[in-house]
Amino acid sequence: MTDLLIKLFVKDRKNVQDPKVRGNYATLSSVTGIIANFLLFVGKLIIGILSASVAIIADAFNNIGDAGSSVVTLIGFRLSGKHADKEHPLGHGRLEYITAFIVDVLIIFVGVELFKSSIEKIIEPQATEIGTVTLVFLGVAILVKLWLFFFYGKIAKTINSQAIKGASFDSVSDVIATTLVFVSALLSRFAGVNIDGYAGILVAAFIFYTGVKAAKETIDLLLGGAPDKGIVKKISDFVKRYPEVIGIHDVMVHDYGPGRQIISFHAEVSAKSDFSYVHDVIDNIERNFQKEYGYLVTIHLDPIVVDDDKVSEMYDFVKSTVKEVDESFSIHDFRMTYGGNHINLIFDLVIPVDSKENDEEAAEKVEKKIKELRPECNCVIKAEHPYV
């Protein structure tokens, strides 16, 4: 069913890097969600009123909230797909994250309201009247939401959309919520046990948890969270195709919305390389990575000495000494110069962001330790933190 809808309504569906194609995917997912959730809302509201079930009525408003979320998502995609302009040279892609956050807040709000209604039903219980039509409709609603979960999930993965991924998560909570309501209705119909209010509380808890979890993920994107490990691995594996590059460090991934990621890193090359040739290699890496993965890449060239025994010995000494000070520390951009009766060691000291040491204290400890072991060495240390 999902593949059929994509074939019918998304032209050039494989070209997911094209903002227009992404917009068509988003339109399909949003319109489908609006129609499905509105129909579920109407049906549940009617049977909820007729059966006097607060859990069913609350579940109905959960569905109308989902329909509203789809509207917000659709608007967000339309806005985020706008071309870059003078005020926003990197485009409007983060608007998609903002709309995803609005959707998450709506989910949380529905959970809170449902919790309140359920508490009221427990305090002032009312008998429910569950008929066969109610049970059948709830069963159909569960199947529809289960299909929407897979439908949203496939589109979210295809176009890498956090907003649609959020809708997929919400569909899972809806399946659980409606299943609880269904079980409550079965118990009321066949066992005469009224747990309508308690079922509503459980539904509210699932909805609230889903909203909070999705909101946290979206906030991480807006704040600039650590990049996905898969992206970092892609970078590392791709650069390994080029033997001229000895290693990379200072990797940074800037996220300006789906399809608008910018990557930068330092590439280490032999100091004896033909730099005109190596520069061309770096240009090829930038160009080919963007062609293969769609990311804009900027690479800084770092020449390092690789065939000097004295430099290699001092590098190994500094590396092991740094580990003695703190196992979590590391170094890069190592250089060494001779100054007559002393040696200058110049390097970057990489300190984990969660380290208890501040930059100055860490650098001082490393410098003191090196000086104790090799008095002839002077250190020029730049302390920094990793971004991945």
Tab-separated table of N, CA, C and O in Angstrom, residues 33-154:
chain	number	residue	atom	x	y	z
A	33	GLY	N	-1.982	11.332	6.670
A	33	GLY	CA	-2.192	11.408	8.101
A	33	GLY	C	-3.419	12.227	8.471
A	33	GLY	O	-4.173	11.859	9.380
A	34	ILE	N	-3.620	13.338	7.779
A	34	ILE	CA	-4.777	14.198	8.056
A	34	ILE	C	-6.079	13.444	7.804
A	34	ILE	O	-6.996	13.437	8.639
A	35	ILE	N	-6.165	12.785	6.647
A	35	ILE	CA	-7.398	12.065	6.295
A	35	ILE	C	-7.658	10.913	7.256
A	35	ILE	O	-8.761	10.764	7.805
A	36	ALA	N	-6.633	10.084	7.492
A	36	ALA	CA	-6.803	8.903	8.356
A	36	ALA	C	-7.162	9.307	9.784
A	36	ALA	O	-8.092	8.747	10.383
A	37	ASN	N	-6.445	10.279	10.329
A	37	ASN	CA	-6.689	10.673	11.720
A	37	ASN	C	-8.016	11.408	11.892
A	37	ASN	O	-8.669	11.279	12.932
A	38	PHE	N	-8.423	12.175	10.880
A	38	PHE	CA	-9.715	12.867	10.985
A	38	PHE	C	-10.860	11.859	10.990
A	38	PHE	O	-11.818	11.985	11.772
A	39	LEU	N	-10.767	10.853	10.132
A	39	LEU	CA	-11.807	9.821	10.100
A	39	LEU	C	-11.842	9.036	11.415
A	39	LEU	O	-12.923	8.718	11.933
A	40	LEU	N	-10.675	8.741	11.960
A	40	LEU	CA	-10.625	8.048	13.252
A	40	LEU	C	-11.209	8.924	14.364
A	40	LEU	O	-11.917	8.436	15.251
A	41	PHE	N	-10.929	10.218	14.304
A	41	PHE	CA	-11.461	11.145	15.305
A	41	PHE	C	-12.988	11.159	15.287
A	41	PHE	O	-13.633	11.025	16.331
A	42	VAL	N	-13.548	11.298	14.104
A	42	VAL	CA	-15.009	11.356	13.984
A	42	VAL	C	-15.630	10.063	14.494
A	42	VAL	O	-16.587	10.073	15.291
A	43	GLY	N	-15.086	8.936	14.066
A	43	GLY	CA	-15.632	7.647	14.473
A	43	GLY	C	-15.527	7.421	15.979
A	43	GLY	O	-16.491	7.019	16.631
A	44	LYS	N	-14.350	7.698	16.555
A	44	LYS	CA	-14.158	7.485	17.990
A	44	LYS	C	-15.003	8.453	18.819
A	44	LYS	O	-15.514	8.082	19.892
A	45	LEU	N	-15.120	9.691	18.347
A	45	LEU	CA	-15.914	10.667	19.097
A	45	LEU	C	-17.376	10.228	19.180
A	45	LEU	O	-18.000	10.291	20.250
A	46	ILE	N	-17.895	9.749	18.060
A	46	ILE	CA	-19.294	9.307	18.038
A	46	ILE	C	-19.497	8.109	18.958
A	46	ILE	O	-20.399	8.094	19.804
A	47	ILE	N	-18.644	7.080	18.811
A	47	ILE	CA	-18.841	5.887	19.643
A	47	ILE	C	-18.483	6.162	21.105
A	47	ILE	O	-19.029	5.549	22.021
A	48	GLY	N	-17.565	7.118	21.350
A	48	GLY	CA	-17.202	7.477	22.710
A	48	GLY	C	-18.349	8.151	23.433
A	48	GLY	O	-18.631	7.854	24.602
A	49	ILE	N	-19.040	9.054	22.707
A	49	ILE	CA	-20.200	9.735	23.298
A	49	ILE	C	-21.341	8.752	23.536
A	49	ILE	O	-21.966	8.741	24.603
A	50	LEU	N	-21.589	7.898	22.537
A	50	LEU	CA	-22.691	6.935	22.662
A	50	LEU	C	-22.446	5.914	23.780
A	50	LEU	O	-23.383	5.460	24.426
A	51	SER	N	-21.165	5.564	23.994
A	51	SER	CA	-20.857	4.552	25.013
A	51	SER	C	-20.457	5.163	26.355
A	51	SER	O	-20.202	4.442	27.307
A	52	ALA	N	-20.406	6.500	26.426
A	52	ALA	CA	-20.030	7.222	27.653
A	52	ALA	C	-18.647	6.809	28.159
A	52	ALA	O	-18.413	6.657	29.356
A	53	SER	N	-17.698	6.637	27.219
A	53	SER	CA	-16.343	6.213	27.571
A	53	SER	C	-15.370	7.388	27.444
A	53	SER	O	-15.129	7.890	26.344
A	54	VAL	N	-14.809	7.821	28.583
A	54	VAL	CA	-13.848	8.925	28.557
A	54	VAL	C	-12.564	8.505	27.848
A	54	VAL	O	-11.903	9.317	27.193
A	55	ALA	N	-12.198	7.233	27.954
A	55	ALA	CA	-10.979	6.750	27.312
A	55	ALA	C	-11.101	6.828	25.788
A	55	ALA	O	-10.169	7.245	25.096
A	56	ILE	N	-12.275	6.441	25.265
A	56	ILE	CA	-12.478	6.494	23.811
A	56	ILE	C	-12.530	7.947	23.332
A	56	ILE	O	-11.954	8.297	22.290
A	57	ILE	N	-13.223	8.806	24.082
A	57	ILE	CA	-13.311	10.227	23.698
A	57	ILE	C	-11.916	10.866	23.719
A	57	ILE	O	-11.541	11.607	22.803
A	58	ALA	N	-11.155	10.573	24.781
A	58	ALA	CA	-9.799	11.115	24.866
A	58	ALA	C	-8.931	10.605	23.718
A	58	ALA	O	-8.136	11.352	23.136
A	59	ASP	N	-9.089	9.312	23.383
A	59	ASP	CA	-8.341	8.739	22.271
A	59	ASP	C	-8.732	9.404	20.957
A	59	ASP	O	-7.909	9.574	20.051
A	60	ALA	N	-10.014	9.813	20.864
A	60	ALA	CA	-10.479	10.528	19.670
A	60	ALA	C	-9.760	11.860	19.533
A	60	ALA	O	-9.287	12.223	18.445
A	61	PHE	N	-9.637	12.589	20.646
A	61	PHE	CA	-8.956	13.883	20.594
A	61	PHE	C	-7.455	13.720	20.378
A	61	PHE	O	-6.801	14.612	19.844
A	62	ASN	N	-6.941	12.565	20.767
A	62	ASN	CA	-5.555	12.249	20.427
A	62	ASN	C	-5.403	12.182	18.913
A	62	ASN	O	-4.427	12.683	18.347
A	63	ASN	N	-6.381	11.587	18.237
A	63	ASN	CA	-6.331	11.487	16.775
A	63	ASN	C	-6.479	12.839	16.094
A	63	ASN	O	-5.799	13.124	15.096
A	64	ILE	N	-7.352	13.711	16.607
A	64	ILE	CA	-7.497	15.035	15.986
A	64	ILE	C	-6.225	15.854	16.222
A	64	ILE	O	-5.827	16.678	15.397
A	65	GLY	N	-5.559	15.571	17.351
A	65	GLY	CA	-4.264	16.208	17.589
A	65	GLY	C	-3.236	15.748	16.566
A	65	GLY	O	-2.418	16.538	16.087
A	66	ASP	N	-3.295	14.453	16.213
A	66	ASP	CA	-2.391	13.920	15.188
A	66	ASP	C	-2.665	14.551	13.828
A	66	ASP	O	-1.736	14.835	13.065
A	67	ALA	N	-3.943	14.761	13.528
A	67	ALA	CA	-4.304	15.411	12.261
A	67	ALA	C	-3.748	16.831	12.232
A	67	ALA	O	-3.190	17.281	11.222
A	68	GLY	N	-3.890	17.533	13.372
A	68	GLY	CA	-3.331	18.881	13.457
A	68	GLY	C	-1.825	18.879	13.325
A	68	GLY	O	-1.240	19.764	12.687
A	69	SER	N	-1.186	17.873	13.894
A	69	SER	CA	0.269	17.741	13.779
A	69	SER	C	0.688	17.565	12.322
A	69	SER	O	1.709	18.102	11.888
A	70	SER	N	-0.094	16.817	11.579
A	70	SER	CA	0.211	16.610	10.157
A	70	SER	C	0.105	17.916	9.379
A	70	SER	O	0.895	18.176	8.469
A	71	VAL	N	-0.850	18.740	9.773
A	71	VAL	CA	-0.990	20.054	9.129
A	71	VAL	C	0.246	20.903	9.412
A	71	VAL	O	0.816	21.534	8.513
A	72	VAL	N	0.678	20.897	10.678
A	72	VAL	CA	1.862	21.665	11.067
A	72	VAL	C	3.097	21.155	10.323
A	72	VAL	O	3.925	21.935	9.837
A	73	THR	N	3.230	19.831	10.236
A	73	THR	CA	4.369	19.241	9.524
A	73	THR	C	4.378	19.650	8.064
A	73	THR	O	5.432	19.986	7.491
A	74	LEU	N	3.210	19.642	7.435
A	74	LEU	CA	3.098	20.028	6.028
A	74	LEU	C	3.535	21.476	5.834
A	74	LEU	O	4.304	21.793	4.907
A	75	ILE	N	3.072	22.351	6.710
A	75	ILE	CA	3.460	23.767	6.621
A	75	ILE	C	4.964	23.911	6.812
A	75	ILE	O	5.637	24.667	6.097
A	76	GLY	N	5.509	23.151	7.780
A	76	GLY	CA	6.940	23.209	8.039
A	76	GLY	C	7.770	22.798	6.846
A	76	GLY	O	8.785	23.430	6.527
A	77	PHE	N	7.362	21.743	6.158
A	77	PHE	CA	8.084	21.305	4.962
A	77	PHE	C	8.025	22.364	3.864
A	77	PHE	O	9.003	22.601	3.161
A	78	ARG	N	6.879	22.985	3.707
A	78	ARG	CA	6.737	24.022	2.683
A	78	ARG	C	7.682	25.192	2.970
A	78	ARG	O	8.336	25.720	2.069
A	79	LEU	N	7.763	25.562	4.250
A	79	LEU	CA	8.628	26.684	4.620
A	79	LEU	C	10.102	26.308	4.530
A	79	LEU	O	10.926	27.081	4.040
A	80	SER	N	10.446	25.095	4.992
A	80	SER	CA	11.852	24.681	4.992
A	80	SER	C	12.378	24.454	3.579
A	80	SER	O	13.585	24.502	3.342
A	81	GLY	N	11.484	24.217	2.630
A	81	GLY	CA	11.891	23.989	1.243
A	81	GLY	C	12.170	25.256	0.464
A	81	GLY	O	12.568	25.200	-0.701
A	82	LYS	N	11.967	26.408	1.092
A	82	LYS	CA	12.244	27.678	0.414
A	82	LYS	C	13.718	27.779	0.053
A	82	LYS	O	14.585	27.287	0.770
A	83	HIS	N	14.002	28.444	-1.049
A	83	HIS	CA	15.389	28.607	-1.483
A	83	HIS	C	16.144	29.528	-0.529
A	83	HIS	O	15.544	30.353	0.175
A	84	ALA	N	17.462	29.383	-0.499
A	84	ALA	CA	18.296	30.268	0.314
A	84	ALA	C	18.142	31.707	-0.165
A	84	ALA	O	17.870	31.970	-1.343
A	85	ASP	N	18.298	32.648	0.752
A	85	ASP	CA	18.247	34.057	0.385
A	85	ASP	C	19.362	34.796	1.115
A	85	ASP	O	20.164	34.190	1.825
A	86	LYS	N	19.424	36.111	0.956
A	86	LYS	CA	20.507	36.898	1.555
A	86	LYS	C	20.516	36.777	3.072
A	86	LYS	O	21.576	36.741	3.695
A	87	GLU	N	19.323	36.743	3.676
A	87	GLU	CA	19.234	36.652	5.132
A	87	GLU	C	19.503	35.239	5.641
A	87	GLU	O	19.885	35.051	6.792
A	88	HIS	N	19.274	34.248	4.778
A	88	HIS	CA	19.455	32.849	5.182
A	88	HIS	C	20.224	32.114	4.074
A	88	HIS	O	19.656	31.318	3.330
A	89	PRO	N	21.539	32.383	3.975
A	89	PRO	CA	22.330	31.784	2.889
A	89	PRO	C	22.421	30.268	2.952
A	89	PRO	O	22.754	29.632	1.949
A	90	LEU	N	22.141	29.684	4.113
A	90	LEU	CA	22.177	28.226	4.249
A	90	LEU	C	20.786	27.609	4.169
A	90	LEU	O	20.583	26.443	4.524
A	91	GLY	N	19.815	28.396	3.717
A	91	GLY	CA	18.468	27.879	3.516
A	91	GLY	C	17.624	27.946	4.781
A	91	GLY	O	17.990	28.542	5.793
A	92	HIS	N	16.465	27.316	4.705
A	92	HIS	CA	15.482	27.364	5.794
A	92	HIS	C	15.202	25.974	6.361
A	92	HIS	O	14.135	25.718	6.914
A	93	GLY	N	16.159	25.068	6.221
A	93	GLY	CA	15.937	23.667	6.589
A	93	GLY	C	15.592	23.440	8.047
A	93	GLY	O	14.853	22.522	8.381
A	94	ARG	N	16.106	24.280	8.950
A	94	ARG	CA	15.842	24.063	10.369
A	94	ARG	C	14.389	24.346	10.746
A	94	ARG	O	13.955	23.989	11.843
A	95	LEU	N	13.659	24.990	9.857
A	95	LEU	CA	12.228	25.181	10.119
A	95	LEU	C	11.526	23.833	10.266
A	95	LEU	O	10.534	23.716	10.995
A	96	GLU	N	12.051	22.816	9.585
A	96	GLU	CA	11.466	21.479	9.711
A	96	GLU	C	11.627	20.960	11.132
A	96	GLU	O	10.728	20.316	11.683
A	97	TYR	N	12.773	21.251	11.760
A	97	TYR	CA	12.987	20.835	13.137
A	97	TYR	C	12.069	21.608	14.089
A	97	TYR	O	11.583	21.059	15.087
A	98	ILE	N	11.855	22.889	13.779
A	98	ILE	CA	10.982	23.698	14.619
A	98	ILE	C	9.555	23.164	14.577
A	98	ILE	O	8.882	23.033	15.613
A	99	THR	N	9.088	22.833	13.376
A	99	THR	CA	7.729	22.283	13.271
A	99	THR	C	7.646	20.908	13.930
A	99	THR	O	6.618	20.552	14.509
A	100	ALA	N	8.744	20.139	13.858
A	100	ALA	CA	8.757	18.842	14.539
A	100	ALA	C	8.603	19.047	16.046
A	100	ALA	O	7.888	18.296	16.722
A	101	PHE	N	9.256	20.091	16.567
A	101	PHE	CA	9.145	20.371	17.997
A	101	PHE	C	7.717	20.781	18.371
A	101	PHE	O	7.205	20.392	19.425
A	102	ILE	N	7.071	21.552	17.506
A	102	ILE	CA	5.675	21.929	17.752
A	102	ILE	C	4.801	20.686	17.817
A	102	ILE	O	3.925	20.562	18.684
A	103	VAL	N	5.037	19.741	16.899
A	103	VAL	CA	4.291	18.479	16.901
A	103	VAL	C	4.514	17.745	18.227
A	103	VAL	O	3.573	17.240	18.855
A	104	ASP	N	5.772	17.712	18.682
A	104	ASP	CA	6.089	17.025	19.933
A	104	ASP	C	5.360	17.668	21.117
A	104	ASP	O	4.854	16.970	22.009
A	105	VAL	N	5.317	18.996	21.134
A	105	VAL	CA	4.628	19.703	22.222
A	105	VAL	C	3.130	19.387	22.203
A	105	VAL	O	2.503	19.208	23.252
A	106	LEU	N	2.559	19.310	21.002
A	106	LEU	CA	1.136	18.956	20.890
A	106	LEU	C	0.872	17.564	21.459
A	106	LEU	O	-0.136	17.336	22.136
A	107	ILE	N	1.782	16.633	21.185
A	107	ILE	CA	1.636	15.271	21.704
A	107	ILE	C	1.661	15.291	23.237
A	107	ILE	O	0.847	14.643	23.906
A	108	ILE	N	2.610	16.056	23.808
A	108	ILE	CA	2.703	16.164	25.268
A	108	ILE	C	1.422	16.777	25.844
A	108	ILE	O	0.896	16.309	26.861
A	109	PHE	N	0.925	17.816	25.185
A	109	PHE	CA	-0.294	18.486	25.650
A	109	PHE	C	-1.479	17.517	25.664
A	109	PHE	O	-2.261	17.485	26.627
A	110	VAL	N	-1.608	16.716	24.627
A	110	VAL	CA	-2.692	15.733	24.563
A	110	VAL	C	-2.574	14.747	25.724
A	110	VAL	O	-3.566	14.383	26.369
A	111	GLY	N	-1.329	14.310	26.010
A	111	GLY	CA	-1.117	13.378	27.111
A	111	GLY	C	-1.548	13.962	28.448
A	111	GLY	O	-2.190	13.281	29.261
A	112	VAL	N	-1.214	15.233	28.674
A	112	VAL	CA	-1.589	15.891	29.937
A	112	VAL	C	-3.107	16.013	30.052
A	112	VAL	O	-3.697	15.721	31.102
A	113	GLU	N	-3.761	16.455	28.977
A	113	GLU	CA	-5.211	16.620	29.012
A	113	GLU	C	-5.929	15.289	29.209
A	113	GLU	O	-6.922	15.199	29.929
A	114	LEU	N	-5.400	14.254	28.561
A	114	LEU	CA	-5.994	12.926	28.717
A	114	LEU	C	-5.853	12.435	30.159
A	114	LEU	O	-6.766	11.827	30.722
A	115	PHE	N	-4.726	12.726	30.777
A	115	PHE	CA	-4.511	12.336	32.167
A	115	PHE	C	-5.541	13.005	33.086
A	115	PHE	O	-6.120	12.358	33.970
A	116	LYS	N	-5.776	14.291	32.867
A	116	LYS	CA	-6.755	15.024	33.678
A	116	LYS	C	-8.151	14.405	33.537
A	116	LYS	O	-8.862	14.195	34.528
A	117	SER	N	-8.550	14.132	32.290
A	117	SER	CA	-9.882	13.568	32.047
A	117	SER	C	-10.032	12.200	32.705
A	117	SER	O	-11.100	11.862	33.238
A	118	SER	N	-8.962	11.425	32.675
A	118	SER	CA	-9.014	10.077	33.253
A	118	SER	C	-9.132	10.137	34.772
A	118	SER	O	-9.853	9.331	35.374
A	119	ILE	N	-8.428	11.066	35.395
A	119	ILE	CA	-8.529	11.242	36.849
A	119	ILE	C	-9.969	11.593	37.240
A	119	ILE	O	-10.528	11.055	38.206
A	120	GLU	N	-10.555	12.492	36.449
A	120	GLU	CA	-11.952	12.887	36.722
A	120	GLU	C	-12.884	11.689	36.603
A	120	GLU	O	-13.832	11.543	37.385
A	121	LYS	N	-12.615	10.799	35.629
A	121	LYS	CA	-13.471	9.617	35.436
A	121	LYS	C	-13.320	8.633	36.605
A	121	LYS	O	-14.276	7.965	36.986
A	122	ILE	N	-12.130	8.568	37.187
A	122	ILE	CA	-11.916	7.684	38.335
A	122	ILE	C	-12.641	8.235	39.566
A	122	ILE	O	-13.256	7.484	40.334
A	123	ILE	N	-12.555	9.569	39.733
A	123	ILE	CA	-13.200	10.205	40.896
A	123	ILE	C	-14.719	10.098	40.800
A	123	ILE	O	-15.407	9.804	41.787
A	124	GLU	N	-15.244	10.344	39.591
A	124	GLU	CA	-16.692	10.273	39.369
A	124	GLU	C	-16.975	9.247	38.272
A	124	GLU	O	-17.190	9.605	37.108
A	125	PRO	N	-16.928	7.955	38.590
A	125	PRO	CA	-17.095	6.911	37.567
A	125	PRO	C	-18.495	6.904	36.955
A	125	PRO	O	-19.482	7.212	37.623
A	126	GLN	N	-18.529	6.583	35.664
A	126	GLN	CA	-19.792	6.437	34.940
A	126	GLN	C	-19.785	5.087	34.236
A	126	GLN	O	-18.758	4.637	33.736
A	127	ALA	N	-20.944	4.468	34.210
A	127	ALA	CA	-21.049	3.181	33.522
A	127	ALA	C	-20.895	3.382	32.021
A	127	ALA	O	-21.408	4.350	31.448
A	128	THR	N	-20.183	2.485	31.371
A	128	THR	CA	-20.019	2.563	29.922
A	128	THR	C	-20.918	1.534	29.246
A	128	THR	O	-21.231	0.484	29.820
A	129	GLU	N	-21.308	1.858	28.019
A	129	GLU	CA	-22.173	0.953	27.253
A	129	GLU	C	-21.447	0.591	25.956
A	129	GLU	O	-21.498	1.339	24.971
A	130	ILE	N	-20.761	-0.520	25.998
A	130	ILE	CA	-19.929	-0.926	24.870
A	130	ILE	C	-20.686	-1.920	23.994
A	130	ILE	O	-21.129	-2.982	24.452
A	131	GLY	N	-20.843	-1.557	22.705
A	131	GLY	CA	-21.519	-2.428	21.749
A	131	GLY	C	-20.539	-3.081	20.793
A	131	GLY	O	-19.340	-2.782	20.797
A	132	THR	N	-21.056	-3.945	19.964
A	132	THR	CA	-20.217	-4.655	18.990
A	132	THR	C	-19.574	-3.687	18.005
A	132	THR	O	-18.398	-3.835	17.636
A	133	VAL	N	-20.326	-2.676	17.566
A	133	VAL	CA	-19.798	-1.691	16.614
A	133	VAL	C	-18.582	-0.982	17.202
A	133	VAL	O	-17.581	-0.747	16.509
A	134	THR	N	-18.658	-0.659	18.497
A	134	THR	CA	-17.543	0.015	19.170
A	134	THR	C	-16.289	-0.852	19.136
A	134	THR	O	-15.193	-0.374	18.806
A	135	LEU	N	-16.442	-2.129	19.463
A	135	LEU	CA	-15.290	-3.037	19.487
A	135	LEU	C	-14.688	-3.207	18.092
A	135	LEU	O	-13.464	-3.200	17.926
A	136	VAL	N	-15.558	-3.345	17.087
A	136	VAL	CA	-15.073	-3.506	15.707
A	136	VAL	C	-14.318	-2.266	15.266
A	136	VAL	O	-13.233	-2.340	14.668
A	137	PHE	N	-14.887	-1.085	15.578
A	137	PHE	CA	-14.244	0.157	15.136
A	137	PHE	C	-12.880	0.342	15.814
A	137	PHE	O	-11.910	0.766	15.178
A	138	LEU	N	-12.802	0.025	17.103
A	138	LEU	CA	-11.523	0.133	17.809
A	138	LEU	C	-10.489	-0.817	17.221
A	138	LEU	O	-9.300	-0.478	17.101
A	139	GLY	N	-10.930	-2.019	16.842
A	139	GLY	CA	-10.022	-2.972	16.203
A	139	GLY	C	-9.489	-2.445	14.884
A	139	GLY	O	-8.290	-2.549	14.581
A	140	VAL	N	-10.391	-1.843	14.081
A	140	VAL	CA	-9.978	-1.249	12.806
A	140	VAL	C	-9.014	-0.091	13.051
A	140	VAL	O	-8.018	0.073	12.328
A	141	ALA	N	-9.292	0.726	14.080
A	141	ALA	CA	-8.435	1.866	14.400
A	141	ALA	C	-7.012	1.422	14.738
A	141	ALA	O	-6.030	2.063	14.344
A	142	ILE	N	-6.888	0.314	15.458
A	142	ILE	CA	-5.567	-0.221	15.798
A	142	ILE	C	-4.806	-0.605	14.525
A	142	ILE	O	-3.620	-0.291	14.360
A	143	LEU	N	-5.491	-1.264	13.595
A	143	LEU	CA	-4.845	-1.685	12.337
A	143	LEU	C	-4.434	-0.482	11.494
A	143	LEU	O	-3.355	-0.470	10.889
A	144	VAL	N	-5.297	0.552	11.461
A	144	VAL	CA	-4.988	1.766	10.691
A	144	VAL	C	-3.742	2.440	11.259
A	144	VAL	O	-2.836	2.839	10.526
A	145	LYS	N	-3.680	2.565	12.598
A	145	LYS	CA	-2.533	3.213	13.222
A	145	LYS	C	-1.253	2.394	13.061
A	145	LYS	O	-0.153	2.945	12.920
A	146	LEU	N	-1.396	1.073	13.067
A	146	LEU	CA	-0.242	0.209	12.854
A	146	LEU	C	0.301	0.409	11.444
A	146	LEU	O	1.521	0.494	11.233
A	147	TRP	N	-0.606	0.522	10.474
A	147	TRP	CA	-0.169	0.783	9.098
A	147	TRP	C	0.489	2.153	8.993
A	147	TRP	O	1.520	2.305	8.319
A	148	LEU	N	-0.069	3.171	9.666
A	148	LEU	CA	0.520	4.512	9.631
A	148	LEU	C	1.936	4.514	10.214
A	148	LEU	O	2.809	5.246	9.744
A	149	PHE	N	2.163	3.674	11.227
A	149	PHE	CA	3.508	3.565	11.811
A	149	PHE	C	4.519	3.140	10.743
A	149	PHE	O	5.579	3.761	10.584
A	150	PHE	N	4.209	2.092	9.999
A	150	PHE	CA	5.120	1.629	8.947
A	150	PHE	C	5.180	2.631	7.789
A	150	PHE	O	6.250	2.853	7.204
A	151	PHE	N	4.057	3.232	7.467
A	151	PHE	CA	3.980	4.220	6.385
A	151	PHE	C	4.875	5.422	6.693
A	151	PHE	O	5.731	5.805	5.889
A	152	TYR	N	4.680	6.021	7.855
A	152	TYR	CA	5.505	7.173	8.253
A	152	TYR	C	6.974	6.767	8.364
A	152	TYR	O	7.871	7.518	7.960
A	153	GLY	N	7.214	5.587	8.939
A	153	GLY	CA	8.579	5.145	9.150
A	153	GLY	C	9.357	5.017	7.850
A	153	GLY	O	10.515	5.424	7.767
A	154	LYS	N	8.712	4.467	6.835
A	154	LYS	CA	9.398	4.305	5.547
A	154	LYS	C	9.704	5.657	4.917
A	154	LYS	O	10.809	5.879	4.398
